PDB file of C-alpha atoms and ligand atoms in Angstrom:
ATOM      1  CA  MET A 231     -11.388  23.370  -9.743  1.00  0.00           C
ATOM      2  CA  LYS A 232     -10.753  19.709  -8.878  1.00  0.00           C
ATOM      3  CA  LEU A 233      -7.171  19.075  -7.805  1.00  0.00           C
ATOM      4  CA  ILE A 234      -5.094  16.214  -6.654  1.00  0.00           C
ATOM      5  CA  MET A 235      -1.964  16.776  -4.595  1.00  0.00           C
ATOM      6  CA  LEU A 236       0.680  14.097  -5.244  1.00  0.00           C
ATOM      7  CA  GLY A 237       3.966  13.622  -3.486  1.00  0.00           C
ATOM      8  CA  ALA A 238       5.734  11.772  -0.684  1.00  0.00           C
ATOM      9  CA  PRO A 239       4.616  12.153   2.902  1.00  0.00           C
ATOM     10  CA  GLY A 240       6.152  15.474   4.055  1.00  0.00           C
ATOM     11  CA  ALA A 241       6.483  16.835   0.530  1.00  0.00           C
ATOM     12  CA  GLY A 242       4.248  19.725   1.564  1.00  0.00           C
ATOM     13  CA  LYS A 243       0.955  18.557   0.099  1.00  0.00           C
ATOM     14  CA  GLY A 244      -1.089  19.570   3.165  1.00  0.00           C
ATOM     15  CA  THR A 245       0.598  22.985   3.544  1.00  0.00           C
ATOM     16  CA  GLN A 246       0.133  23.862  -0.147  1.00  0.00           C
ATOM     17  CA  ALA A 247      -3.391  22.441  -0.145  1.00  0.00           C
ATOM     18  CA  GLN A 248      -4.272  24.744   2.744  1.00  0.00           C
ATOM     19  CA  ILE A 249      -3.014  27.776   0.754  1.00  0.00           C
ATOM     20  CA  LEU A 250      -4.839  26.708  -2.457  1.00  0.00           C
ATOM     21  CA  SER A 251      -7.959  25.944  -0.497  1.00  0.00           C
ATOM     22  CA  ASP A 252      -8.074  29.484   0.918  1.00  0.00           C
ATOM     23  CA  LYS A 253      -7.300  30.992  -2.477  1.00  0.00           C
ATOM     24  CA  TYR A 254      -9.907  29.065  -4.446  1.00  0.00           C
ATOM     25  CA  GLY A 255     -12.524  28.753  -1.633  1.00  0.00           C
ATOM     26  CA  ILE A 256     -12.797  24.999  -2.041  1.00  0.00           C
ATOM     27  CA  PRO A 257     -12.362  22.313   0.644  1.00  0.00           C
ATOM     28  CA  THR A 258      -9.219  20.149   1.124  1.00  0.00           C
ATOM     29  CA  ILE A 259     -10.037  16.516   1.639  1.00  0.00           C
ATOM     30  CA  SER A 260      -7.312  14.658   3.473  1.00  0.00           C
ATOM     31  CA  THR A 261      -7.940  10.925   3.740  1.00  0.00           C
ATOM     32  CA  GLY A 262      -5.230  10.765   6.388  1.00  0.00           C
ATOM     33  CA  ALA A 263      -7.058  13.401   8.513  1.00  0.00           C
ATOM     34  CA  ILE A 264     -10.409  11.625   8.050  1.00  0.00           C
ATOM     35  CA  ILE A 265      -8.831   8.323   9.174  1.00  0.00           C
ATOM     36  CA  ARG A 266      -7.112   9.939  12.169  1.00  0.00           C
ATOM     37  CA  GLY A 267     -10.510  11.412  13.146  1.00  0.00           C
ATOM     38  CA  ALA A 268     -12.114   7.980  12.885  1.00  0.00           C
ATOM     39  CA  ILE A 269      -9.320   6.511  15.093  1.00  0.00           C
ATOM     40  CA  LYS A 270      -9.805   9.274  17.646  1.00  0.00           C
ATOM     41  CA  ASN A 271     -13.606   8.607  17.697  1.00  0.00           C
ATOM     42  CA  GLU A 272     -12.994   4.841  17.860  1.00  0.00           C
ATOM     43  CA  THR A 273     -15.397   4.122  15.009  1.00  0.00           C
ATOM     44  CA  PRO A 274     -15.281   0.651  13.379  1.00  0.00           C
ATOM     45  CA  THR A 275     -13.383   2.132  10.365  1.00  0.00           C
ATOM     46  CA  GLY A 276     -10.953   3.812  12.799  1.00  0.00           C
ATOM     47  CA  LYS A 277     -10.332   0.624  14.711  1.00  0.00           C
ATOM     48  CA  ALA A 278      -9.656  -1.322  11.453  1.00  0.00           C
ATOM     49  CA  ALA A 279      -7.359   1.433  10.100  1.00  0.00           C
ATOM     50  CA  LYS A 280      -5.247   1.996  13.161  1.00  0.00           C
ATOM     51  CA  ILE A 281      -3.127  -1.060  12.686  1.00  0.00           C
ATOM     52  CA  TYR A 282      -2.105   0.084   9.187  1.00  0.00           C
ATOM     53  CA  ILE A 283      -1.478   3.715  10.095  1.00  0.00           C
ATOM     54  CA  ASP A 284       0.689   2.712  13.123  1.00  0.00           C
ATOM     55  CA  ARG A 285       2.870   0.566  10.851  1.00  0.00           C
ATOM     56  CA  GLY A 286       3.180   3.217   8.162  1.00  0.00           C
ATOM     57  CA  GLU A 287       1.241   1.001   5.699  1.00  0.00           C
ATOM     58  CA  LEU A 288      -1.619   1.917   3.458  1.00  0.00           C
ATOM     59  CA  VAL A 289      -5.182   1.344   4.689  1.00  0.00           C
ATOM     60  CA  PRO A 290      -6.884  -1.094   2.270  1.00  0.00           C
ATOM     61  CA  ASP A 291      -8.133   0.463  -0.959  1.00  0.00           C
ATOM     62  CA  ASP A 292     -11.825  -0.466  -0.443  1.00  0.00           C
ATOM     63  CA  VAL A 293     -11.932   1.297   2.923  1.00  0.00           C
ATOM     64  CA  VAL A 294     -10.375   4.519   1.583  1.00  0.00           C
ATOM     65  CA  ILE A 295     -12.444   4.480  -1.561  1.00  0.00           C
ATOM     66  CA  ASP A 296     -15.618   4.262   0.541  1.00  0.00           C
ATOM     67  CA  ILE A 297     -14.449   7.197   2.658  1.00  0.00           C
ATOM     68  CA  ILE A 298     -13.827   9.348  -0.400  1.00  0.00           C
ATOM     69  CA  LYS A 299     -17.138   8.424  -2.073  1.00  0.00           C
ATOM     70  CA  GLU A 300     -19.006   9.527   0.975  1.00  0.00           C
ATOM     71  CA  ARG A 301     -17.021  12.715   1.410  1.00  0.00           C
ATOM     72  CA  LEU A 302     -17.296  13.851  -2.223  1.00  0.00           C
ATOM     73  CA  ASP A 303     -21.076  13.486  -1.980  1.00  0.00           C
ATOM     74  CA  GLU A 304     -21.234  16.320   0.576  1.00  0.00           C
ATOM     75  CA  ASP A 305     -22.516  19.723  -0.493  1.00  0.00           C
ATOM     76  CA  ASP A 306     -19.278  21.675   0.020  1.00  0.00           C
ATOM     77  CA  CYS A 307     -17.607  19.618  -2.761  1.00  0.00           C
ATOM     78  CA  LYS A 308     -20.002  20.839  -5.464  1.00  0.00           C
ATOM     79  CA  ASN A 309     -17.712  23.664  -6.710  1.00  0.00           C
ATOM     80  CA  GLY A 310     -14.500  21.682  -6.491  1.00  0.00           C
ATOM     81  CA  PHE A 311     -12.116  20.281  -3.978  1.00  0.00           C
ATOM     82  CA  ILE A 312      -8.447  19.434  -3.336  1.00  0.00           C
ATOM     83  CA  LEU A 313      -7.554  15.820  -2.678  1.00  0.00           C
ATOM     84  CA  ASP A 314      -4.646  15.555  -0.255  1.00  0.00           C
ATOM     85  CA  GLY A 315      -3.367  11.970   0.108  1.00  0.00           C
ATOM     86  CA  PHE A 316      -5.836  10.342  -2.265  1.00  0.00           C
ATOM     87  CA  PRO A 317      -5.380   8.518  -4.604  1.00  0.00           C
ATOM     88  CA  ARG A 318      -2.310   6.660  -3.334  1.00  0.00           C
ATOM     89  CA  THR A 319      -2.500   3.560  -5.487  1.00  0.00           C
ATOM     90  CA  ILE A 320      -3.419   2.918  -9.135  1.00  0.00           C
ATOM     91  CA  THR A 321      -6.541   1.028  -7.914  1.00  0.00           C
ATOM     92  CA  GLN A 322      -7.690   4.175  -6.022  1.00  0.00           C
ATOM     93  CA  ALA A 323      -7.053   6.365  -9.084  1.00  0.00           C
ATOM     94  CA  LYS A 324      -9.111   4.052 -11.293  1.00  0.00           C
ATOM     95  CA  ALA A 325     -11.877   4.090  -8.689  1.00  0.00           C
ATOM     96  CA  LEU A 326     -11.935   7.876  -8.829  1.00  0.00           C
ATOM     97  CA  ASP A 327     -12.288   7.651 -12.648  1.00  0.00           C
ATOM     98  CA  ALA A 328     -15.118   5.084 -12.212  1.00  0.00           C
ATOM     99  CA  MET A 329     -16.939   7.551  -9.930  1.00  0.00           C
ATOM    100  CA  GLY A 330     -16.999   9.986 -12.890  1.00  0.00           C
ATOM    101  CA  VAL A 331     -14.829  12.557 -11.172  1.00  0.00           C
ATOM    102  CA  GLU A 332     -13.036  14.732 -13.700  1.00  0.00           C
ATOM    103  CA  ILE A 333      -9.786  16.071 -12.307  1.00  0.00           C
ATOM    104  CA  ASP A 334      -8.482  19.399 -13.691  1.00  0.00           C
ATOM    105  CA  LYS A 335      -4.897  19.162 -12.463  1.00  0.00           C
ATOM    106  CA  VAL A 336      -2.627  16.841 -10.547  1.00  0.00           C
ATOM    107  CA  LEU A 337       0.091  18.769  -8.703  1.00  0.00           C
ATOM    108  CA  ASP A 338       3.096  16.592  -8.040  1.00  0.00           C
ATOM    109  CA  ILE A 339       5.423  18.028  -5.394  1.00  0.00           C
ATOM    110  CA  GLU A 340       8.927  16.545  -5.668  1.00  0.00           C
ATOM    111  CA  VAL A 341      11.237  16.384  -2.652  1.00  0.00           C
ATOM    112  CA  ASP A 342      14.337  14.212  -1.918  1.00  0.00           C
ATOM    113  CA  ASP A 343      13.982  11.509   0.723  1.00  0.00           C
ATOM    114  CA  GLY A 344      16.686  13.110   2.970  1.00  0.00           C
ATOM    115  CA  LEU A 345      14.789  16.350   3.223  1.00  0.00           C
ATOM    116  CA  ILE A 346      11.507  14.409   3.806  1.00  0.00           C
ATOM    117  CA  ILE A 347      12.948  12.817   6.942  1.00  0.00           C
ATOM    118  CA  GLU A 348      14.013  16.238   8.299  1.00  0.00           C
ATOM    119  CA  ARG A 349      10.625  17.730   7.528  1.00  0.00           C
ATOM    120  CA  LEU A 350       8.537  14.989   9.091  1.00  0.00           C
ATOM    121  CA  SER A 351      10.562  14.966  12.275  1.00  0.00           C
ATOM    122  CA  GLY A 352       9.871  18.719  12.717  1.00  0.00           C
ATOM    123  CA  ARG A 353       6.232  18.657  11.666  1.00  0.00           C
ATOM    124  CA  ARG A 354       3.517  19.688  14.026  1.00  0.00           C
ATOM    125  CA  GLU A 355      -0.235  19.404  13.551  1.00  0.00           C
ATOM    126  CA  CYS A 356      -3.186  21.173  15.148  1.00  0.00           C
ATOM    127  CA  SER A 357      -4.975  18.734  17.435  1.00  0.00           C
ATOM    128  CA  SER A 358      -8.314  20.319  16.506  1.00  0.00           C
ATOM    129  CA  CYS A 359      -8.431  21.705  12.947  1.00  0.00           C
ATOM    130  CA  GLY A 360      -5.537  19.698  11.439  1.00  0.00           C
ATOM    131  CA  ALA A 361      -3.576  22.708  10.136  1.00  0.00           C
ATOM    132  CA  THR A 362       0.057  21.815   9.697  1.00  0.00           C
ATOM    133  CA  TYR A 363       3.285  23.576  10.735  1.00  0.00           C
ATOM    134  CA  HIS A 364       7.046  22.926  10.928  1.00  0.00           C
ATOM    135  CA  ILE A 365       9.055  23.954  13.967  1.00  0.00           C
ATOM    136  CA  LYS A 366      11.704  25.632  11.773  1.00  0.00           C
ATOM    137  CA  ASN A 367      10.343  26.162   8.294  1.00  0.00           C
ATOM    138  CA  ASN A 368       6.752  27.074   9.013  1.00  0.00           C
ATOM    139  CA  PRO A 369       6.261  27.843  12.743  1.00  0.00           C
ATOM    140  CA  SER A 370       2.940  28.958  14.182  1.00  0.00           C
ATOM    141  CA  GLN A 371       2.880  32.655  15.118  1.00  0.00           C
ATOM    142  CA  LYS A 372       1.235  31.531  18.361  1.00  0.00           C
ATOM    143  CA  GLY A 373       4.132  29.230  19.437  1.00  0.00           C
ATOM    144  CA  GLU A 374       2.774  25.856  20.495  1.00  0.00           C
ATOM    145  CA  ASP A 375      -0.822  26.768  19.695  1.00  0.00           C
ATOM    146  CA  CYS A 376      -2.551  26.793  16.270  1.00  0.00           C
ATOM    147  CA  GLU A 377      -2.643  30.178  14.513  1.00  0.00           C
ATOM    148  CA  ARG A 378      -6.043  29.392  13.070  1.00  0.00           C
ATOM    149  CA  CYS A 379      -8.029  28.045  15.990  1.00  0.00           C
ATOM    150  CA  GLY A 380      -5.771  28.333  19.102  1.00  0.00           C
ATOM    151  CA  ALA A 381      -5.771  24.569  19.897  1.00  0.00           C
ATOM    152  CA  LYS A 382      -2.547  22.761  20.935  1.00  0.00           C
ATOM    153  CA  LEU A 383      -0.039  21.624  18.256  1.00  0.00           C
ATOM    154  CA  VAL A 384       1.107  17.984  18.468  1.00  0.00           C
ATOM    155  CA  SER A 385       3.487  15.629  16.642  1.00  0.00           C
ATOM    156  CA  ARG A 386       1.717  12.963  14.651  1.00  0.00           C
ATOM    157  CA  ALA A 387       2.122   9.419  16.026  1.00  0.00           C
ATOM    158  CA  ASP A 388       3.354   8.182  12.614  1.00  0.00           C
ATOM    159  CA  ASP A 389       5.994  10.880  12.324  1.00  0.00           C
ATOM    160  CA  ASN A 390       8.637   8.714  14.128  1.00  0.00           C
ATOM    161  CA  PRO A 391      11.857   7.527  12.356  1.00  0.00           C
ATOM    162  CA  GLU A 392      10.774   3.868  11.942  1.00  0.00           C
ATOM    163  CA  THR A 393       7.289   4.599  10.593  1.00  0.00           C
ATOM    164  CA  ILE A 394       8.687   7.430   8.342  1.00  0.00           C
ATOM    165  CA  LYS A 395      10.951   4.883   6.642  1.00  0.00           C
ATOM    166  CA  SER A 396       8.136   2.476   5.911  1.00  0.00           C
ATOM    167  CA  ARG A 397       5.872   5.336   4.669  1.00  0.00           C
ATOM    168  CA  LEU A 398       8.639   6.388   2.246  1.00  0.00           C
ATOM    169  CA  ASP A 399       9.049   2.770   1.013  1.00  0.00           C
ATOM    170  CA  VAL A 400       5.304   2.506   0.480  1.00  0.00           C
ATOM    171  CA  TYR A 401       5.280   5.848  -1.339  1.00  0.00           C
ATOM    172  CA  HIS A 402       8.005   4.720  -3.823  1.00  0.00           C
ATOM    173  CA  SER A 403       6.479   1.314  -4.494  1.00  0.00           C
ATOM    174  CA  GLN A 404       2.722   2.047  -4.509  1.00  0.00           C
ATOM    175  CA  THR A 405       2.123   5.799  -5.002  1.00  0.00           C
ATOM    176  CA  GLU A 406       4.926   6.935  -7.310  1.00  0.00           C
ATOM    177  CA  PRO A 407       3.464   4.999 -10.240  1.00  0.00           C
ATOM    178  CA  LEU A 408       0.630   7.530 -10.242  1.00  0.00           C
ATOM    179  CA  ILE A 409       2.982  10.135 -11.688  1.00  0.00           C
ATOM    180  CA  ALA A 410       3.243   8.155 -14.998  1.00  0.00           C
ATOM    181  CA  PHE A 411      -0.531   7.412 -14.758  1.00  0.00           C
ATOM    182  CA  TYR A 412      -1.471  11.083 -14.724  1.00  0.00           C
ATOM    183  CA  LYS A 413       1.313  12.144 -17.074  1.00  0.00           C
ATOM    184  CA  GLU A 414      -0.292   9.918 -19.663  1.00  0.00           C
ATOM    185  CA  LYS A 415      -3.670  11.532 -19.018  1.00  0.00           C
ATOM    186  CA  GLY A 416      -1.975  14.904 -19.685  1.00  0.00           C
ATOM    187  CA  ASN A 417      -3.006  16.786 -16.512  1.00  0.00           C
ATOM    188  CA  LEU A 418       0.117  16.478 -14.456  1.00  0.00           C
ATOM    189  CA  ALA A 419       1.948  19.591 -13.226  1.00  0.00           C
ATOM    190  CA  GLU A 420       5.351  18.830 -11.579  1.00  0.00           C
ATOM    191  CA  VAL A 421       6.906  21.304  -9.126  1.00  0.00           C
ATOM    192  CA  SER A 422       9.983  21.171  -6.907  1.00  0.00           C
ATOM    193  CA  GLY A 423       8.937  21.080  -3.243  1.00  0.00           C
ATOM    194  CA  GLU A 424      12.352  22.243  -2.050  1.00  0.00           C
ATOM    195  CA  GLY A 425      12.241  25.890  -0.975  1.00  0.00           C
ATOM    196  CA  THR A 426      10.169  28.062   1.391  1.00  0.00           C
ATOM    197  CA  VAL A 427       6.416  27.611   1.635  1.00  0.00           C
ATOM    198  CA  GLU A 428       5.961  30.967  -0.167  1.00  0.00           C
ATOM    199  CA  GLN A 429       8.360  30.037  -3.032  1.00  0.00           C
ATOM    200  CA  ILE A 430       6.654  26.669  -3.590  1.00  0.00           C
ATOM    201  CA  SER A 431       3.187  28.109  -3.532  1.00  0.00           C
ATOM    202  CA  GLU A 432       4.154  30.756  -6.097  1.00  0.00           C
ATOM    203  CA  ILE A 433       5.528  28.057  -8.440  1.00  0.00           C
ATOM    204  CA  ALA A 434       2.493  25.809  -7.741  1.00  0.00           C
ATOM    205  CA  LEU A 435       0.033  28.585  -8.630  1.00  0.00           C
ATOM    206  CA  LYS A 436       1.902  29.323 -11.894  1.00  0.00           C
ATOM    207  CA  ALA A 437       1.887  25.652 -12.760  1.00  0.00           C
ATOM    208  CA  LEU A 438      -1.852  25.365 -12.018  1.00  0.00           C
ATOM    209  CA  GLU A 439      -2.743  28.428 -14.031  1.00  0.00           C
ATOM    210  CA  ALA A 440      -0.559  27.465 -17.022  1.00  0.00           C
TER     211      ALA A 440
HETATM  212  P1  AMP B 536      -1.326  11.242   5.502  1.00  0.00           P
HETATM  213  O1  AMP B 536      -1.979  12.082   6.548  1.00  0.00           O
HETATM  214  O2  AMP B 536      -1.811  11.556   4.116  1.00  0.00           O
HETATM  215  O3  AMP B 536       0.156  11.204   5.582  1.00  0.00           O
HETATM  216  O4  AMP B 536      -1.819   9.732   5.773  1.00  0.00           O
HETATM  217  C1  AMP B 536      -1.493   9.055   6.970  1.00  0.00           C
HETATM  218  C2  AMP B 536      -1.743   7.591   6.855  1.00  0.00           C
HETATM  219  O5  AMP B 536      -3.130   7.359   6.599  1.00  0.00           O
HETATM  220  C3  AMP B 536      -0.978   6.864   5.710  1.00  0.00           C
HETATM  221  O6  AMP B 536       0.278   6.476   6.144  1.00  0.00           O
HETATM  222  C4  AMP B 536      -1.939   5.656   5.541  1.00  0.00           C
HETATM  223  O7  AMP B 536      -1.766   4.674   6.543  1.00  0.00           O
HETATM  224  C5  AMP B 536      -3.334   6.261   5.693  1.00  0.00           C
HETATM  225  N1  AMP B 536      -3.851   6.778   4.451  1.00  0.00           N
HETATM  226  C6  AMP B 536      -4.116   8.089   4.126  1.00  0.00           C
HETATM  227  N2  AMP B 536      -4.581   8.221   2.873  1.00  0.00           N
HETATM  228  C7  AMP B 536      -4.577   6.931   2.392  1.00  0.00           C
HETATM  229  C8  AMP B 536      -4.930   6.398   1.096  1.00  0.00           C
HETATM  230  N3  AMP B 536      -5.375   7.176   0.068  1.00  0.00           N
HETATM  231  N4  AMP B 536      -4.824   5.024   0.929  1.00  0.00           N
HETATM  232  C9  AMP B 536      -4.417   4.257   1.922  1.00  0.00           C
HETATM  233  N5  AMP B 536      -4.038   4.688   3.167  1.00  0.00           N
HETATM  234  C10 AMP B 536      -4.138   6.020   3.361  1.00  0.00           C
END
Protein backbone atom coordinates (compact mmCIF):
# COMPACT_ATOMS: atom_id res chain seq x y z
CA MET A 1 0.00 0.00 0.00
CA LYS A 2 1.47 3.31 -1.10
CA LEU A 3 -0.55 6.26 0.09
CA ILE A 4 -0.43 10.03 -0.10
CA MET A 5 -2.17 12.18 2.49
CA LEU A 6 -3.36 15.47 1.01
CA GLY A 7 -4.96 18.37 2.84
CA ALA A 8 -4.26 21.72 4.46
CA PRO A 9 -1.94 21.97 7.45
CA GLY A 10 -4.03 20.86 10.44
CA ALA A 11 -6.52 18.87 8.33
CA GLY A 12 -5.54 15.77 10.32
CA LYS A 13 -3.10 14.16 7.86
CA GLY A 14 -0.58 13.26 10.56
CA THR A 15 -3.20 11.90 12.97
CA GLN A 16 -4.88 9.75 10.31
CA ALA A 17 -1.50 8.66 8.90
CA GLN A 18 -0.55 7.42 12.38
CA ILE A 19 -3.72 5.28 12.56
CA LEU A 20 -3.29 3.91 9.02
CA SER A 21 0.39 3.25 9.64
CA ASP A 22 -0.46 1.10 12.70
CA LYS A 23 -3.23 -0.71 10.80
CA TYR A 24 -1.24 -1.53 7.67
CA GLY A 25 2.19 -1.89 9.35
CA ILE A 26 3.85 0.56 6.98
CA PRO A 27 5.87 3.67 7.89
CA THR A 28 4.62 7.24 7.72
CA ILE A 29 7.03 9.57 6.03
CA SER A 30 6.54 13.18 7.04
CA THR A 31 8.78 15.62 5.20
CA GLY A 32 7.92 18.25 7.83
CA ALA A 33 9.16 15.93 10.63
CA ILE A 34 12.34 15.09 8.70
CA ILE A 35 13.03 18.80 8.14
CA ARG A 36 12.35 19.65 11.81
CA GLY A 37 14.80 16.86 12.78
CA ALA A 38 17.42 18.35 10.44
CA ILE A 39 16.89 21.80 11.97
CA LYS A 40 17.25 20.37 15.49
CA ASN A 41 20.49 18.61 14.50
CA GLU A 42 21.75 21.76 12.74
CA THR A 43 22.62 19.90 9.54
CA PRO A 44 23.32 21.95 6.37
CA THR A 45 19.84 21.00 5.04
CA GLY A 46 18.29 22.01 8.36
CA LYS A 47 20.04 25.37 8.37
CA ALA A 48 18.92 26.10 4.80
CA ALA A 49 15.32 24.99 5.51
CA LYS A 50 14.80 26.89 8.77
CA ILE A 51 14.26 30.26 7.14
CA TYR A 52 11.37 28.86 5.04
CA ILE A 53 9.69 26.89 7.83
CA ASP A 54 9.82 29.90 10.16
CA ARG A 55 8.01 32.03 7.56
CA GLY A 56 5.42 29.37 6.80
CA GLU A 57 6.76 29.02 3.25
CA LEU A 58 7.62 25.86 1.36
CA VAL A 59 11.19 24.59 1.41
CA PRO A 60 12.49 24.54 -2.21
CA ASP A 61 11.35 21.57 -4.29
CA ASP A 62 14.86 20.21 -5.03
CA VAL A 63 15.69 20.00 -1.31
CA VAL A 64 12.48 18.14 -0.42
CA ILE A 65 12.69 15.84 -3.45
CA ASP A 66 16.22 14.79 -2.41
CA ILE A 67 14.99 14.11 1.14
CA ILE A 68 12.17 11.88 -0.17
CA LYS A 69 14.40 10.00 -2.63
CA GLU A 70 16.80 9.11 0.14
CA ARG A 71 14.03 8.11 2.56
CA LEU A 72 12.13 5.93 0.07
CA ASP A 73 15.34 3.99 -0.58
CA GLU A 74 15.37 2.70 2.99
CA ASP A 75 14.42 -0.92 3.69
CA ASP A 76 11.28 -0.22 5.72
CA CYS A 77 9.61 1.33 2.64
CA LYS A 78 9.73 -1.89 0.63
CA ASN A 79 6.17 -3.00 1.50
CA GLY A 80 4.61 0.43 1.23
CA PHE A 81 4.48 3.77 2.99
CA ILE A 82 2.29 6.76 3.76
CA LEU A 83 3.47 10.15 2.56
CA ASP A 84 2.37 12.90 4.94
CA GLY A 85 3.13 16.38 3.60
CA PHE A 86 4.67 15.30 0.29
CA PRO A 87 4.06 16.14 -2.52
CA ARG A 88 3.06 19.75 -1.86
CA THR A 89 3.56 21.14 -5.37
CA ILE A 90 2.93 19.85 -8.88
CA THR A 91 6.72 19.76 -9.43
CA GLN A 92 7.08 17.42 -6.43
CA ALA A 93 4.25 15.18 -7.69
CA LYS A 94 5.90 14.91 -11.09
CA ALA A 95 9.23 14.11 -9.42
CA LEU A 96 7.54 11.24 -7.56
CA ASP A 97 6.22 9.93 -10.90
CA ALA A 98 9.70 10.26 -12.40
CA MET A 99 11.10 8.10 -9.55
CA GLY A 100 8.77 5.34 -10.76
CA VAL A 101 6.73 5.35 -7.54
CA GLU A 102 3.23 3.99 -8.17
CA ILE A 103 0.76 5.42 -5.71
CA ASP A 104 -2.32 3.31 -4.87
CA LYS A 105 -4.46 6.02 -3.30
CA VAL A 106 -4.38 9.71 -2.52
CA LEU A 107 -6.50 10.55 0.51
CA ASP A 108 -7.61 14.18 0.45
CA ILE A 109 -8.86 15.40 3.84
CA GLU A 110 -11.07 18.49 3.46
CA VAL A 111 -11.42 21.00 6.30
CA ASP A 112 -12.57 24.66 6.35
CA ASP A 113 -9.94 27.31 7.02
CA GLY A 114 -11.73 28.51 10.19
CA LEU A 115 -11.51 25.09 11.79
CA ILE A 116 -7.87 24.72 10.68
CA ILE A 117 -6.90 27.80 12.68
CA GLU A 118 -8.59 26.42 15.81
CA ARG A 119 -6.96 23.03 15.34
CA LEU A 120 -3.44 24.31 14.78
CA SER A 121 -3.55 26.59 17.80
CA GLY A 122 -4.45 23.61 20.04
CA ARG A 123 -2.09 21.14 18.42
CA ARG A 124 0.68 19.52 20.46
CA GLU A 125 3.49 17.34 19.21
CA CYS A 126 5.76 14.86 20.95
CA SER A 127 9.26 16.31 21.20
CA SER A 128 10.73 12.85 20.71
CA CYS A 129 8.63 10.56 18.46
CA GLY A 130 6.57 13.25 16.67
CA ALA A 131 3.13 11.81 17.57
CA THR A 132 0.47 14.51 17.35
CA TYR A 133 -2.33 15.47 19.74
CA HIS A 134 -4.87 18.25 20.25
CA ILE A 135 -5.53 19.73 23.70
CA LYS A 136 -9.32 19.38 23.24
CA ASN A 137 -10.06 16.98 20.38
CA ASN A 138 -7.34 14.38 20.84
CA PRO A 139 -5.62 14.82 24.22
CA SER A 140 -2.84 12.53 25.40
CA GLN A 141 -3.96 10.08 28.10
CA LYS A 142 -0.73 11.02 29.88
CA GLY A 143 -1.51 14.76 30.12
CA GLU A 144 1.46 16.76 28.95
CA ASP A 145 3.50 13.68 28.09
CA CYS A 146 3.33 11.47 25.00
CA GLU A 147 1.13 8.39 25.29
CA ARG A 148 3.48 6.43 23.04
CA CYS A 149 6.92 7.22 24.40
CA GLY A 150 6.43 9.39 27.50
CA ALA A 151 8.42 12.40 26.21
CA LYS A 152 7.17 15.99 26.70
CA LEU A 153 4.53 17.42 24.35
CA VAL A 154 5.28 20.81 22.79
CA SER A 155 3.65 23.36 20.48
CA ARG A 156 5.29 23.56 17.07
CA ALA A 157 7.11 26.84 16.42
CA ASP A 158 5.18 27.34 13.17
CA ASP A 159 1.76 26.87 14.83
CA ASN A 160 1.48 30.61 15.66
CA PRO A 161 -1.30 32.82 14.16
CA GLU A 162 0.91 34.70 11.68
CA THR A 163 2.68 31.62 10.31
CA ILE A 164 -0.59 29.66 10.19
CA LYS A 165 -2.03 32.31 7.87
CA SER A 166 0.86 32.13 5.45
CA ARG A 167 0.84 28.30 5.52
CA LEU A 168 -2.84 28.35 4.57
CA ASP A 169 -2.17 30.81 1.72
CA VAL A 170 0.65 28.58 0.48
CA TYR A 171 -1.63 25.55 0.70
CA HIS A 172 -4.36 27.15 -1.43
CA SER A 173 -2.00 28.50 -4.07
CA GLN A 174 0.59 25.71 -4.38
CA THR A 175 -0.78 22.46 -2.92
CA GLU A 176 -4.51 22.53 -3.69
CA PRO A 177 -3.86 22.12 -7.46
CA LEU A 178 -2.72 18.57 -6.61
CA ILE A 179 -6.36 17.61 -6.01
CA ALA A 180 -7.15 18.07 -9.72
CA PHE A 181 -3.81 16.44 -10.64
CA TYR A 182 -4.65 13.20 -8.80
CA LYS A 183 -8.35 13.32 -9.70
CA GLU A 184 -7.29 13.12 -13.30
CA LYS A 185 -5.07 10.12 -12.54
CA GLY A 186 -8.14 8.43 -11.01
CA ASN A 187 -6.76 7.52 -7.57
CA LEU A 188 -8.13 10.35 -5.44
CA ALA A 189 -10.35 9.59 -2.43
CA GLU A 190 -11.93 12.70 -0.88
CA VAL A 191 -13.13 12.65 2.73
CA SER A 192 -14.42 15.30 5.10
CA GLY A 193 -11.94 15.99 7.88
CA GLU A 194 -14.58 17.59 10.11
CA GLY A 195 -15.59 15.24 12.93
CA THR A 196 -13.88 13.20 15.63
CA VAL A 197 -10.61 11.38 14.94
CA GLU A 198 -12.52 8.06 15.08
CA GLN A 199 -15.28 9.20 12.69
CA ILE A 200 -12.76 10.45 10.16
CA SER A 201 -10.62 7.33 10.33
CA GLU A 202 -13.69 5.13 9.78
CA ILE A 203 -14.64 7.15 6.68
CA ALA A 204 -11.01 7.19 5.51
CA LEU A 205 -10.68 3.40 5.79
CA LYS A 206 -13.91 2.87 3.82
CA ALA A 207 -12.71 5.28 1.14
CA LEU A 208 -9.35 3.49 0.92
CA GLU A 209 -10.87 0.04 0.71
CA ALA A 210 -13.53 1.05 -1.85
P1 LIG B 1 4.29 19.94 8.03
O1 LIG B 1 4.89 19.30 9.22
O2 LIG B 1 3.90 18.96 6.96
O3 LIG B 1 3.16 20.89 8.37
O4 LIG B 1 5.44 20.85 7.37
C1 LIG B 1 6.01 21.94 8.09
C2 LIG B 1 6.81 22.81 7.15
O5 LIG B 1 7.86 22.04 6.55
C3 LIG B 1 6.04 23.41 5.98
O6 LIG B 1 5.36 24.59 6.32
C4 LIG B 1 7.18 23.67 4.98
O7 LIG B 1 7.93 24.81 5.33
C5 LIG B 1 8.08 22.45 5.20
N1 LIG B 1 7.69 21.32 4.32
C6 LIG B 1 7.21 20.11 4.70
N2 LIG B 1 6.95 19.32 3.64
C7 LIG B 1 7.27 20.05 2.56
C8 LIG B 1 7.21 19.83 1.15
N3 LIG B 1 6.76 18.66 0.65
N4 LIG B 1 7.63 20.83 0.32
C9 LIG B 1 8.09 21.98 0.80
N5 LIG B 1 8.15 22.29 2.10
C10 LIG B 1 7.75 21.34 2.99
